[in-house]
CSV table of C-alpha atoms and ligand atoms in Angstrom, one decimal:
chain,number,residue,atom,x,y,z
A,675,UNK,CA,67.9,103.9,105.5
A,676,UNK,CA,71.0,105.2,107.1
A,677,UNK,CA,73.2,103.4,105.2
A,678,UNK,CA,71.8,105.0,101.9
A,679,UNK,CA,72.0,108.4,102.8
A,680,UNK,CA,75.7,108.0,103.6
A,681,UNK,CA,76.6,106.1,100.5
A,682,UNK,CA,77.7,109.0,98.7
A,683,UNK,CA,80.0,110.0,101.6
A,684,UNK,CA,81.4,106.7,101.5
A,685,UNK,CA,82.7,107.1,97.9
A,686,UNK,CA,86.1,107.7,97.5
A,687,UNK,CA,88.4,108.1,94.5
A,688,UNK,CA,91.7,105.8,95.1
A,689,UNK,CA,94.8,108.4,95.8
A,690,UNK,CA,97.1,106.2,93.6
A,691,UNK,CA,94.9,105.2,90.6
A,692,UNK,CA,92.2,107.2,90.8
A,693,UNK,CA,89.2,104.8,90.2
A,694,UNK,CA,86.3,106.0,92.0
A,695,UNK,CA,84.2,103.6,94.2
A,696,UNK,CA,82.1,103.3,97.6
A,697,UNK,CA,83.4,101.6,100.4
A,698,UNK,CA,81.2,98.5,101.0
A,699,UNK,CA,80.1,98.2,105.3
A,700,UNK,CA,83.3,97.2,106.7
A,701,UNK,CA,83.6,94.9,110.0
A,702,UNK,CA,85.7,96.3,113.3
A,703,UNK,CA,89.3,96.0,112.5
A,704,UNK,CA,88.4,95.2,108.6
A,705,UNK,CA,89.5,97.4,106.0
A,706,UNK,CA,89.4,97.4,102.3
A,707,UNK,CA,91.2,97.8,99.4
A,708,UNK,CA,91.1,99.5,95.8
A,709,UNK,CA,89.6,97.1,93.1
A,710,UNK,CA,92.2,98.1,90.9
A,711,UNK,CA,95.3,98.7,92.4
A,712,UNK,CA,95.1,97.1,96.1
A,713,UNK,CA,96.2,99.5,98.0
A,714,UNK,CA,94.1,99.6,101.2
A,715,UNK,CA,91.6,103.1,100.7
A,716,UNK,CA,89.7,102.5,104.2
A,717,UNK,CA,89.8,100.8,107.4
A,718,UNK,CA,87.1,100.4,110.1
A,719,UNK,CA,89.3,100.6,113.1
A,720,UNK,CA,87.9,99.1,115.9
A,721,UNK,CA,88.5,101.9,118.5
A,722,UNK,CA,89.5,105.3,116.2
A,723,UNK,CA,90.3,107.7,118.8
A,724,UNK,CA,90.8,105.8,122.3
A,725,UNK,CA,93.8,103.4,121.5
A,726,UNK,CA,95.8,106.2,119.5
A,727,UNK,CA,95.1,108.2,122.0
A,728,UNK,CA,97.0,105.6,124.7
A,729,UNK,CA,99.3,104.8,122.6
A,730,UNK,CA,100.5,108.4,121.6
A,731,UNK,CA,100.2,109.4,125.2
A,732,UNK,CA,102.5,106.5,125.9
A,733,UNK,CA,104.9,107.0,122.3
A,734,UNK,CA,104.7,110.9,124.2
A,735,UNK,CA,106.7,110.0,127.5
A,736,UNK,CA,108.7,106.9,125.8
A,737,UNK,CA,110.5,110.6,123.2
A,738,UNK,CA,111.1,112.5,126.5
A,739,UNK,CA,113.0,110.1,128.2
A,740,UNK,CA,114.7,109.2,124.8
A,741,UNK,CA,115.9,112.5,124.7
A,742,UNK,CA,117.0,113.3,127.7
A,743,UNK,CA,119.0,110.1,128.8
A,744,UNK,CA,122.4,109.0,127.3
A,745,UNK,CA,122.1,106.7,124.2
A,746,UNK,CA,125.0,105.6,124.7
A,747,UNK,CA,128.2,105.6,126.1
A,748,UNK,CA,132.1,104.7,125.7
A,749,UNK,CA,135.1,104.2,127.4
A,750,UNK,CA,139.5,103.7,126.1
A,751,UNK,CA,142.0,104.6,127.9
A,752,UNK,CA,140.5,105.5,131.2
A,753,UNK,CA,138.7,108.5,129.2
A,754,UNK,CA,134.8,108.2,128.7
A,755,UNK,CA,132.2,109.5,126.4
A,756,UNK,CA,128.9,109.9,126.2
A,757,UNK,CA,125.9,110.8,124.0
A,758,UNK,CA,122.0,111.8,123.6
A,759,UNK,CA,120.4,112.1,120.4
A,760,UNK,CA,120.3,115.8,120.7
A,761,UNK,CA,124.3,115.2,121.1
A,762,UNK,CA,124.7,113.7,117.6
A,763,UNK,CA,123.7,116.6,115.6
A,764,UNK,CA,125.5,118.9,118.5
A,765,UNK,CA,128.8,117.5,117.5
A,766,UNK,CA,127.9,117.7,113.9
A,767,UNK,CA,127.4,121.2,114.1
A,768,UNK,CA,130.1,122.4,116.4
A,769,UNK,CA,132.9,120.1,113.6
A,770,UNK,CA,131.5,122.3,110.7
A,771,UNK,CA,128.6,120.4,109.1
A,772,UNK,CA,125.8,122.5,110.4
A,773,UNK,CA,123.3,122.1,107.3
A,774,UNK,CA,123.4,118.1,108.4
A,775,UNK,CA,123.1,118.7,111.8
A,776,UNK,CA,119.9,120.9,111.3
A,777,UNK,CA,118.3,117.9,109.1
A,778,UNK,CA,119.9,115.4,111.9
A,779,UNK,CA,118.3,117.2,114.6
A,780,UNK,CA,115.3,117.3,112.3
A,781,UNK,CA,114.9,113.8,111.9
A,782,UNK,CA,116.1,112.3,114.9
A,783,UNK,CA,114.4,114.9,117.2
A,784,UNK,CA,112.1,118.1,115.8
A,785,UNK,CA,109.5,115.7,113.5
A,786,UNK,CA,109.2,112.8,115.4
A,787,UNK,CA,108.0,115.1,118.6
A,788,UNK,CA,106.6,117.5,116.4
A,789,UNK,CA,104.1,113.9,115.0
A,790,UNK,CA,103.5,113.1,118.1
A,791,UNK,CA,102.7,116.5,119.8
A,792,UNK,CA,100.2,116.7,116.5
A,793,UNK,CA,98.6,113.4,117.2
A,794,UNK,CA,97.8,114.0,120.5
A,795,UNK,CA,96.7,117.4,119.8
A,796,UNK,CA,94.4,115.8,116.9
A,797,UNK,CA,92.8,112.4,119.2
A,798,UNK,CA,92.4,115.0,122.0
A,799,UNK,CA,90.4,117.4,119.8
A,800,UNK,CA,88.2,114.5,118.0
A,801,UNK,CA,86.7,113.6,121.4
A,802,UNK,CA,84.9,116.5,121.2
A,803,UNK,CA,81.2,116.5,118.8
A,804,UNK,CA,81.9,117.8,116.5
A,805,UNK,CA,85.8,118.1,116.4
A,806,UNK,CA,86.9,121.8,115.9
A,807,UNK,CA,88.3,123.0,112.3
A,808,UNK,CA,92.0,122.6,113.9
A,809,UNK,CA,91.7,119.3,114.2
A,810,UNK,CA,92.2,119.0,110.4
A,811,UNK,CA,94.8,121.6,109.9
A,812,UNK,CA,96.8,119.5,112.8
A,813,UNK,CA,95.8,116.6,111.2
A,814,UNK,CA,97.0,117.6,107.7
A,815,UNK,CA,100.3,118.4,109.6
A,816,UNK,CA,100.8,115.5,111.2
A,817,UNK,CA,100.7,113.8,108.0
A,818,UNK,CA,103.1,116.6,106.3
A,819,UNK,CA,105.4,115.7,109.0
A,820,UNK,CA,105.1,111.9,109.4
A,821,UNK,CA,108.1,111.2,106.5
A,822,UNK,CA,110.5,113.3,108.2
A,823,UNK,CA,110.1,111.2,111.4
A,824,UNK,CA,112.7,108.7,111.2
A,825,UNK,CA,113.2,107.5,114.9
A,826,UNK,CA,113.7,103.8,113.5
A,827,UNK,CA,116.6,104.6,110.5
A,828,UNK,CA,118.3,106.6,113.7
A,829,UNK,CA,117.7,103.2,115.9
A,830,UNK,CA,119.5,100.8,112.8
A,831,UNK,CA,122.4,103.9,112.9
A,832,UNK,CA,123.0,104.0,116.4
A,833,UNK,CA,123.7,100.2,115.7
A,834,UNK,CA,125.9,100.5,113.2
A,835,UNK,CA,127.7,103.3,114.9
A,836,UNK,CA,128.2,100.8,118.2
A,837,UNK,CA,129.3,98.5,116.1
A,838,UNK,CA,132.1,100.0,114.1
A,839,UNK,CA,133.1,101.9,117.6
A,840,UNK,CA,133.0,98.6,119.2
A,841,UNK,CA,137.0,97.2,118.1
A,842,UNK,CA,138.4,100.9,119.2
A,843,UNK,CA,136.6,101.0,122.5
A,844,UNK,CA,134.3,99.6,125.2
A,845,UNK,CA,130.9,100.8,124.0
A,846,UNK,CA,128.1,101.2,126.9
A,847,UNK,CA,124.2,100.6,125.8
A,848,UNK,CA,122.2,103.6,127.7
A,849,UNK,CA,118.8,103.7,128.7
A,850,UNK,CA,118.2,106.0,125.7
A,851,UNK,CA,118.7,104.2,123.6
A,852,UNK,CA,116.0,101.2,125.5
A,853,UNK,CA,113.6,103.9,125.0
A,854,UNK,CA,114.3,105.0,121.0
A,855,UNK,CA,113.3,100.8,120.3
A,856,UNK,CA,110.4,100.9,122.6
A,857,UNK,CA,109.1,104.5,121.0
A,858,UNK,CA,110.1,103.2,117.1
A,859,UNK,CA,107.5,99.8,118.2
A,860,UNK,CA,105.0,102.7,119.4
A,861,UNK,CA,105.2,104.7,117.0
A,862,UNK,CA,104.7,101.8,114.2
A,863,UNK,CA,101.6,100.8,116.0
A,864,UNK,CA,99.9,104.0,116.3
A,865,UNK,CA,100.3,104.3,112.6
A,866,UNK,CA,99.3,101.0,111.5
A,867,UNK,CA,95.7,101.5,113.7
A,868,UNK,CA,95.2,104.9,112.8
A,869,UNK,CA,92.6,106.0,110.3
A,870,UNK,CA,92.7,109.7,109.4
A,871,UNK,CA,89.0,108.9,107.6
A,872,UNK,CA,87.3,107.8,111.2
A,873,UNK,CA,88.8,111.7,112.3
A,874,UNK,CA,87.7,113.2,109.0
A,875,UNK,CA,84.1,112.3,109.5
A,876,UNK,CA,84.1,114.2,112.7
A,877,UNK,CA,85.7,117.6,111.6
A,878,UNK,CA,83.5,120.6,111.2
A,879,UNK,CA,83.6,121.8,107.7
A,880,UNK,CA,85.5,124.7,105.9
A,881,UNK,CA,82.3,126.9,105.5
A,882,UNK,CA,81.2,126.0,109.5
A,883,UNK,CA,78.7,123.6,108.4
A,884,UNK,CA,78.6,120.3,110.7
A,885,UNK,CA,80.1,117.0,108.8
A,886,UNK,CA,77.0,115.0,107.6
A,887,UNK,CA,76.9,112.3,110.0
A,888,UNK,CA,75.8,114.5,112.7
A,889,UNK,CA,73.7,116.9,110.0
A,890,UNK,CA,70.0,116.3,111.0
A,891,UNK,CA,67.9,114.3,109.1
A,892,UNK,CA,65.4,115.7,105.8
A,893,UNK,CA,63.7,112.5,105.1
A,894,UNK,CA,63.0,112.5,101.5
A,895,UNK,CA,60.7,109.6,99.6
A,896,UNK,CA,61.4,106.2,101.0
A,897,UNK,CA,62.9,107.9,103.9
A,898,UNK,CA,66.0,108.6,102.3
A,899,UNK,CA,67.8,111.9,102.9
A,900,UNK,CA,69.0,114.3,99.8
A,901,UNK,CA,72.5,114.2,98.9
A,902,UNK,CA,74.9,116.4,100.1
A,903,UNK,CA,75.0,119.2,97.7
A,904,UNK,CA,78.8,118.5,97.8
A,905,UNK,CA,78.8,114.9,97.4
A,906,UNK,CA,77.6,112.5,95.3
A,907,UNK,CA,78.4,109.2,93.2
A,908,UNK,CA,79.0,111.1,89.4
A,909,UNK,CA,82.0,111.2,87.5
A,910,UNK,CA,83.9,114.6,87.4
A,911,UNK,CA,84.0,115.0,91.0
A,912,UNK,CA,87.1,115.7,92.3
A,913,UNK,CA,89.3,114.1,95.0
A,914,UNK,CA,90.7,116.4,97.8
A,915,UNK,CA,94.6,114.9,98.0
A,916,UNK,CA,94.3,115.8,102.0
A,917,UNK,CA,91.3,114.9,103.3
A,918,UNK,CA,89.9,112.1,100.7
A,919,UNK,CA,86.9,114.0,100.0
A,920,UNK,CA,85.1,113.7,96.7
A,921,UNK,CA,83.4,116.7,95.9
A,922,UNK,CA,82.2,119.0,92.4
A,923,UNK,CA,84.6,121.4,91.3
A,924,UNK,CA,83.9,124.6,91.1
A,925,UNK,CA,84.9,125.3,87.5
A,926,UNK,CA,87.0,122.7,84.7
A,927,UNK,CA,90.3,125.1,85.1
A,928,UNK,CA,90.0,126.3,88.5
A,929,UNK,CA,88.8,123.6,90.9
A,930,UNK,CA,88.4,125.8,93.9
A,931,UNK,CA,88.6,124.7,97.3
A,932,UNK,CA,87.7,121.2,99.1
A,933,UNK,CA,84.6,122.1,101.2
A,934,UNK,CA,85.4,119.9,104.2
A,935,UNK,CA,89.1,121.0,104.8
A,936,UNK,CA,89.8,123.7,102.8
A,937,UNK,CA,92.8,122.6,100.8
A,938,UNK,CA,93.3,123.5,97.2
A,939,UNK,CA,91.7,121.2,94.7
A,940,UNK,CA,93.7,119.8,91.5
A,941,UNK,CA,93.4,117.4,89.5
A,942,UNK,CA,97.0,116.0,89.4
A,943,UNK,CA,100.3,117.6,91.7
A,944,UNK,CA,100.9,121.1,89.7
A,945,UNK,CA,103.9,120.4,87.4
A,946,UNK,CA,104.8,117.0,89.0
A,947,UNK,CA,107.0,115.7,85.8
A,948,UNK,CA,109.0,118.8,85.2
A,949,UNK,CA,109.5,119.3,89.8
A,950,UNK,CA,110.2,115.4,89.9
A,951,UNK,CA,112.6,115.5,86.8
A,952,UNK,CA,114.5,118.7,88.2
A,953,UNK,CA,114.8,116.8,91.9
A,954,UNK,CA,116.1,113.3,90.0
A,955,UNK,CA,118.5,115.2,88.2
A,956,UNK,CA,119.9,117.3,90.8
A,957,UNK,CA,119.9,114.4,93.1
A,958,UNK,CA,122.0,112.4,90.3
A,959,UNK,CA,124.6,114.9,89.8
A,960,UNK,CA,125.1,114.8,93.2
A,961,UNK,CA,125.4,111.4,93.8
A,962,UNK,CA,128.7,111.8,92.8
A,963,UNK,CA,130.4,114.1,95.3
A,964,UNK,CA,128.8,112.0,97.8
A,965,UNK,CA,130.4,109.3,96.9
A,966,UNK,CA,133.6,110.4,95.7
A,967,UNK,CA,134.4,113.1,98.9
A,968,UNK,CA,135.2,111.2,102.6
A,969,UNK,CA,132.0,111.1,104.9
A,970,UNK,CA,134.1,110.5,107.8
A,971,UNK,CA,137.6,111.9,108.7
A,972,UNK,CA,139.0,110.2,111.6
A,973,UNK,CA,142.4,111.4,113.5
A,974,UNK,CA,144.2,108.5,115.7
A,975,UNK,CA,147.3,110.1,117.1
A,976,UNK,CA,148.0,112.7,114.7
A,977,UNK,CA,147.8,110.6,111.5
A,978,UNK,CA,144.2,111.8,109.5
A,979,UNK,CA,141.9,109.0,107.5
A,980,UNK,CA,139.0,110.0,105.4
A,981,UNK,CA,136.9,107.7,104.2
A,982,UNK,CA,134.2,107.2,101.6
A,983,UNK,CA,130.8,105.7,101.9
A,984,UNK,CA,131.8,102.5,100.1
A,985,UNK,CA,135.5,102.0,101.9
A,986,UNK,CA,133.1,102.4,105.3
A,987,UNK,CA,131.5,99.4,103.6
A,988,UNK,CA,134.5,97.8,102.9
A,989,UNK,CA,136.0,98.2,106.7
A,990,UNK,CA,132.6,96.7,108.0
A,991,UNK,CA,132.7,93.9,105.8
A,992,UNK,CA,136.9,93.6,106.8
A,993,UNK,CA,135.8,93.8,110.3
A,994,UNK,CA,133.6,90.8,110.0
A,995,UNK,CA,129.8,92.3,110.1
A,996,UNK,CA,129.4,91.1,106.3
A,997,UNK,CA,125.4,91.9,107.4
A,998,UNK,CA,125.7,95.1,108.2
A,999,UNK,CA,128.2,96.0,105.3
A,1000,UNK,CA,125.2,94.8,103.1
A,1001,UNK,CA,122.6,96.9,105.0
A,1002,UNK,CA,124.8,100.1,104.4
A,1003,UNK,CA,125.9,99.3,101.2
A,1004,UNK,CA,121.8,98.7,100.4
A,1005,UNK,CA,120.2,102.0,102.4
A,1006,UNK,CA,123.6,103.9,100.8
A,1007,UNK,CA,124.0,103.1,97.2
A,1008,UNK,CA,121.6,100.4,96.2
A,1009,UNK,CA,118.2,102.3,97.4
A,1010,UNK,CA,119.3,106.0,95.8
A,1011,UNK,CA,120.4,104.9,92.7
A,1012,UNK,CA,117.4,102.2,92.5
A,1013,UNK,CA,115.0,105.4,93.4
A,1014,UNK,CA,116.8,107.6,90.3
A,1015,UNK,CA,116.2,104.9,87.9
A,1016,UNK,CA,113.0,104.1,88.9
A,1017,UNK,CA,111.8,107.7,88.9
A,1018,UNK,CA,113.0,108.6,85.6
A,1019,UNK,CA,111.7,105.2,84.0
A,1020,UNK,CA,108.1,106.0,85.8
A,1021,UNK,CA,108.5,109.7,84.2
A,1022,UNK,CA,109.5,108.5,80.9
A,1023,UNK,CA,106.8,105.5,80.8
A,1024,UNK,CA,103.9,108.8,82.1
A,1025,UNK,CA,105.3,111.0,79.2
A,1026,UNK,CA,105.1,109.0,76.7
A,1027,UNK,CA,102.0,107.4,77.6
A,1028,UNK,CA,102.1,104.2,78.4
A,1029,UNK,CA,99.3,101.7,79.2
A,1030,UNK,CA,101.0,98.9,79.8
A,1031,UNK,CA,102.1,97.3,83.1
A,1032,UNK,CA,100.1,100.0,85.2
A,1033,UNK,CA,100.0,97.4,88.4
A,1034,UNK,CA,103.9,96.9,88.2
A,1035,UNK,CA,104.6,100.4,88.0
A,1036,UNK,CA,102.4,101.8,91.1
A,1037,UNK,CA,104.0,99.0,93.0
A,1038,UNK,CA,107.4,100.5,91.8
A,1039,UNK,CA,106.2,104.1,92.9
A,1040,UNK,CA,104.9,102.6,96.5
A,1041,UNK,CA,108.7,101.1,97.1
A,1042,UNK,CA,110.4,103.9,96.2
A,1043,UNK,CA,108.3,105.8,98.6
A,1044,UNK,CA,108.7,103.7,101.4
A,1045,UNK,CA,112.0,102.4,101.3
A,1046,UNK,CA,113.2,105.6,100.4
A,1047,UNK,CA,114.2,107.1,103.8
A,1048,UNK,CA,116.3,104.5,105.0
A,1049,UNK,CA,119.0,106.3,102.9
A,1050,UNK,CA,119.5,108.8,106.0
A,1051,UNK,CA,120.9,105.8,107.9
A,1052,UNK,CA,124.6,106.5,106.9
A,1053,UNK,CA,124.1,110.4,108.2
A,1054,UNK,CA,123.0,109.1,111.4
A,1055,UNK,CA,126.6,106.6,111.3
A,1056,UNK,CA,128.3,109.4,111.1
A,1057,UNK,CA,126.4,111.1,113.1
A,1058,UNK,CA,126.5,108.9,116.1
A,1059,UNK,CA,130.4,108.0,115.6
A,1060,UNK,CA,131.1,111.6,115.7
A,1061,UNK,CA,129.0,112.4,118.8
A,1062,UNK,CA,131.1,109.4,120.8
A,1063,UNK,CA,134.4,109.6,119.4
A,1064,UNK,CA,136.0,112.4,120.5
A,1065,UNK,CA,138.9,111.3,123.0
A,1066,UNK,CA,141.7,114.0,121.6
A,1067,UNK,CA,144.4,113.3,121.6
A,1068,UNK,CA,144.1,109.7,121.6
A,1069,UNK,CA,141.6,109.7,118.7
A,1070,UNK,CA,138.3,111.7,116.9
A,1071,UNK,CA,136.3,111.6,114.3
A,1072,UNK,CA,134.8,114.5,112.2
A,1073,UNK,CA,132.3,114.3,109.4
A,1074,UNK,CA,133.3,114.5,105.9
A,1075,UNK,CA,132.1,117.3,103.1
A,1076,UNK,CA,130.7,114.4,101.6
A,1077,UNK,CA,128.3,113.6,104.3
A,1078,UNK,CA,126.4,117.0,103.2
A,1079,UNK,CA,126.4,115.7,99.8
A,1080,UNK,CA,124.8,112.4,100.3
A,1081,UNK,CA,122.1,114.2,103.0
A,1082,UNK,CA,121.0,116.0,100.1
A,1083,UNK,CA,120.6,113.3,97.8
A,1084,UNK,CA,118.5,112.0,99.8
A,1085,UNK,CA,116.3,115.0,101.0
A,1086,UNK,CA,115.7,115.5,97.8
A,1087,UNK,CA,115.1,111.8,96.3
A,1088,UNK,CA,112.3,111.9,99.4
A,1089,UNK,CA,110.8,115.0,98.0
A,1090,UNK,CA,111.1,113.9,94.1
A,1091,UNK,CA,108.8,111.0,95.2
A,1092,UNK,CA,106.5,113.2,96.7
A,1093,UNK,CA,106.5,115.0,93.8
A,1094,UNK,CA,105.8,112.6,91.4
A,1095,UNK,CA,102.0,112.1,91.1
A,1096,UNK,CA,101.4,108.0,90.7
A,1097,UNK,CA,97.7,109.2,89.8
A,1098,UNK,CA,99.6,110.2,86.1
A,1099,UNK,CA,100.3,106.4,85.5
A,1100,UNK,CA,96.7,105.9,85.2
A,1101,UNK,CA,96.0,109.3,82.9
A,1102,UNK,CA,95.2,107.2,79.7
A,1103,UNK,CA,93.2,104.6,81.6
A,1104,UNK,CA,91.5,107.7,83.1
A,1105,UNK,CA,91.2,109.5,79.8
A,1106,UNK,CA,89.7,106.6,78.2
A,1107,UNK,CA,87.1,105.4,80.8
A,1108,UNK,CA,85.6,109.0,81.4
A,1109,UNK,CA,86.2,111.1,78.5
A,1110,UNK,CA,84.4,113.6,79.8
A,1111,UNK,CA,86.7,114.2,83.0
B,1263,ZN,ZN1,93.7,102.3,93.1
B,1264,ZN,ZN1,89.8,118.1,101.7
């Protein structure tokens, strides 16, 4: 049968806890999860390529009209203001912070398009039978670059930035900024019925050779098909970390390549503890410039006002927006110094061995990960404010040496939990199941 031949194909080797399995026949729009850990491993989208495709075409023309239409803009004193995303990190740069108005601009602008433009490129190129090796480079891109996208953190600080603008000033909604909600819903669709394995299957492999589906057929006894010599259901296989394929390694030190993409094949990150340790600690110590040095300095009639990250908090919760004061005071201080100590407890708990509370401890390692990034929010406040408040002499705002601070904290919180490899919380599990690796 069919279904036999590809049932080594449709093993795969969960990327958070490593526990190797085969994907039972999944219904349209079904999808299923790891028997150990739950996080989904597959999905069995109902229409792979054509309803990406729409919606990225569509996520496509909702980022140029974000871009090139005022977000928003403002008007005291018979003066007026305006700003487009672009505009945020221009101001940024021009008052002197130009390492945070490059990772602005990068955020709000370069990886979101960049995502998209990949996307497109990808769905477009998987029409074709077989899909052409640069499908999977792009597609490995694409996925490099999804993190850095952070269209809705920059819609939540575009908010915030209205409101604490609001009391000095009458603050104009543009249709930019219509268009940023509208591309932050498309955008979270498109991910959510996306399934990089459906694009996989249809990528032509490193060494040229088609993908198996669309192999022809060597009918062996009981009209069964031989294995790939790649593939097949037996321990020591390895597990690509870009494409999902399982596939034997070429030797017990050096793994070689994965045959299907071409990516470097490892066993675990390469030095994940000591490159995750270095980020935490490097993030930690600077944690405190970032919060002891103003983020914003703002000038109303001559007289200068820096402020910190929590006395912003403290003049949003004065002002009466007790919610969003908690939401910065979360995305600001909670979430990095939650993603430090969680870090270094996961480290500590994977160095010394641990075995116990395995589930608890991926799930901490999947927050961290995802909740991460909302950290930026407060650089796109300042951001924003900057962009829109600049009426000299009346009044202007300029952002703080701390804001550079903080941006790194969180750039490199983001990479530390990239870093970190949750596959390591599973190593004496691992160890003890398959001795022989
Ligand atoms: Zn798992
Ligand atoms: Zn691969």
């Amino acid at each position: 049968m069919n279904a036999m031949r590809h049932r080594a194909l449709d093993t795969v080797a969960c990327p958070d806890c490593e526990l190797q399995q085969s994907i039972p026949p999944l219904v349209p729009g079904g999808s299923a999860r790891c028997a150990r850990c739950r996080v989904t491993i597959a999905r069995n989208p109902v229409d792979p390529i054509g309803r990406p495709l729409a919606l990225s075409v569509a996520a496509a023309v909702v980022f140029l009209i974000a871009n090139t239409t005022p977000l928003m803009g403002l008007s005291a004193a018979g003066r007026e203001a305006s700003t487009t995303i672009l505009g945020g990190a221009q101001e940024m740069w021009t008052q002197g912070s130009e390492i945070t108005a490059v990772m602005v601009a990068f955020c709000a602008v370069i990886a979101p398009g960049a995502f998209i433009a990949f996307m497109l490129a990808v769905l477009l190129g998987a029409t074709r039978t077989p899909a052409p090796r640069w499908v999977g480079r792009l597609l490995r891109m694409a996925t490099l670059v999804q993190p850095w996208s952070m269209s809705e953190v920059m819609l939540l600080g575009i908010l915030v930035a209205l409101i604490k603008i609001a009391h000095l000033a009458t603050v104009i909604p543009g249709i930019g900024l219509f268009a940023v909600g509208l591309l932050v819903v498309l955008l979270a669709v498109t991910s959510s019925i996306f399934e990089p394995r459906a694009i996989w299957s249809r990528v032509v492999w490193a060494d040229g050779t088609l993908p198996p589906d669309l192999r022809p057929r060597r009918a062996g006894p009981g009209g069964r098909a031989p294995d790939s010599p790649w593939v097949s259901a037996h321990p020591g296989l390895a597990s690509c970390t870009t494409c999902g394929l399982l596939s034997r390694p070429a030797g017990p030190d050096q793994l070689g390549h994965c045959p299907r993409c071409g990516a470097t094949l490892a066993t675990r990150h390469h030095f994940s503890i000591q490159t995750t340790w270095a980020l935490v600690i490097a993030a930690a110590i600077l944690f405190v410039p970032a919060n002891a040095f103003p983020v914003l300095v703002s000038t109303t009639l001559g007289s200068t006002e820096p402020s910190t990250i929590l006395q912003g908090v403290v003049f949003l919760y004065q002002d009466g927006s007790w919610v969003l004061a908690l939401i910065v005071l979360v995305a600001s201080v909670v979430v990095p110094l939650g993603k430090l100590v969680a870090l270094g407890y996961l480290m500590v708990t994977v160095q010394r061995g641990s075995i116990t509370s395995n589930h608890d401890r991926t799930r901490l390692y999947r927050l961290v990960e995802l909740v991460g990034r909302w950290s930026m929010l407060d650089v796109f406040v300042v951001a924003f404010i900057t962009a829109l408040v600049q009426l000299d002499p009346l009044m202007s705002v300029a952002p703080g040496i701390g804001v550079m601070y903080f941006m790194a904290v969180v750039v490199l919180t983001m990479i530390a939990a990239h870093t970190f490899d949750p596959r390591l919380i599973w190593n004496p599990v691992v160890t003890q199941r398959s001795p022989r690796g």
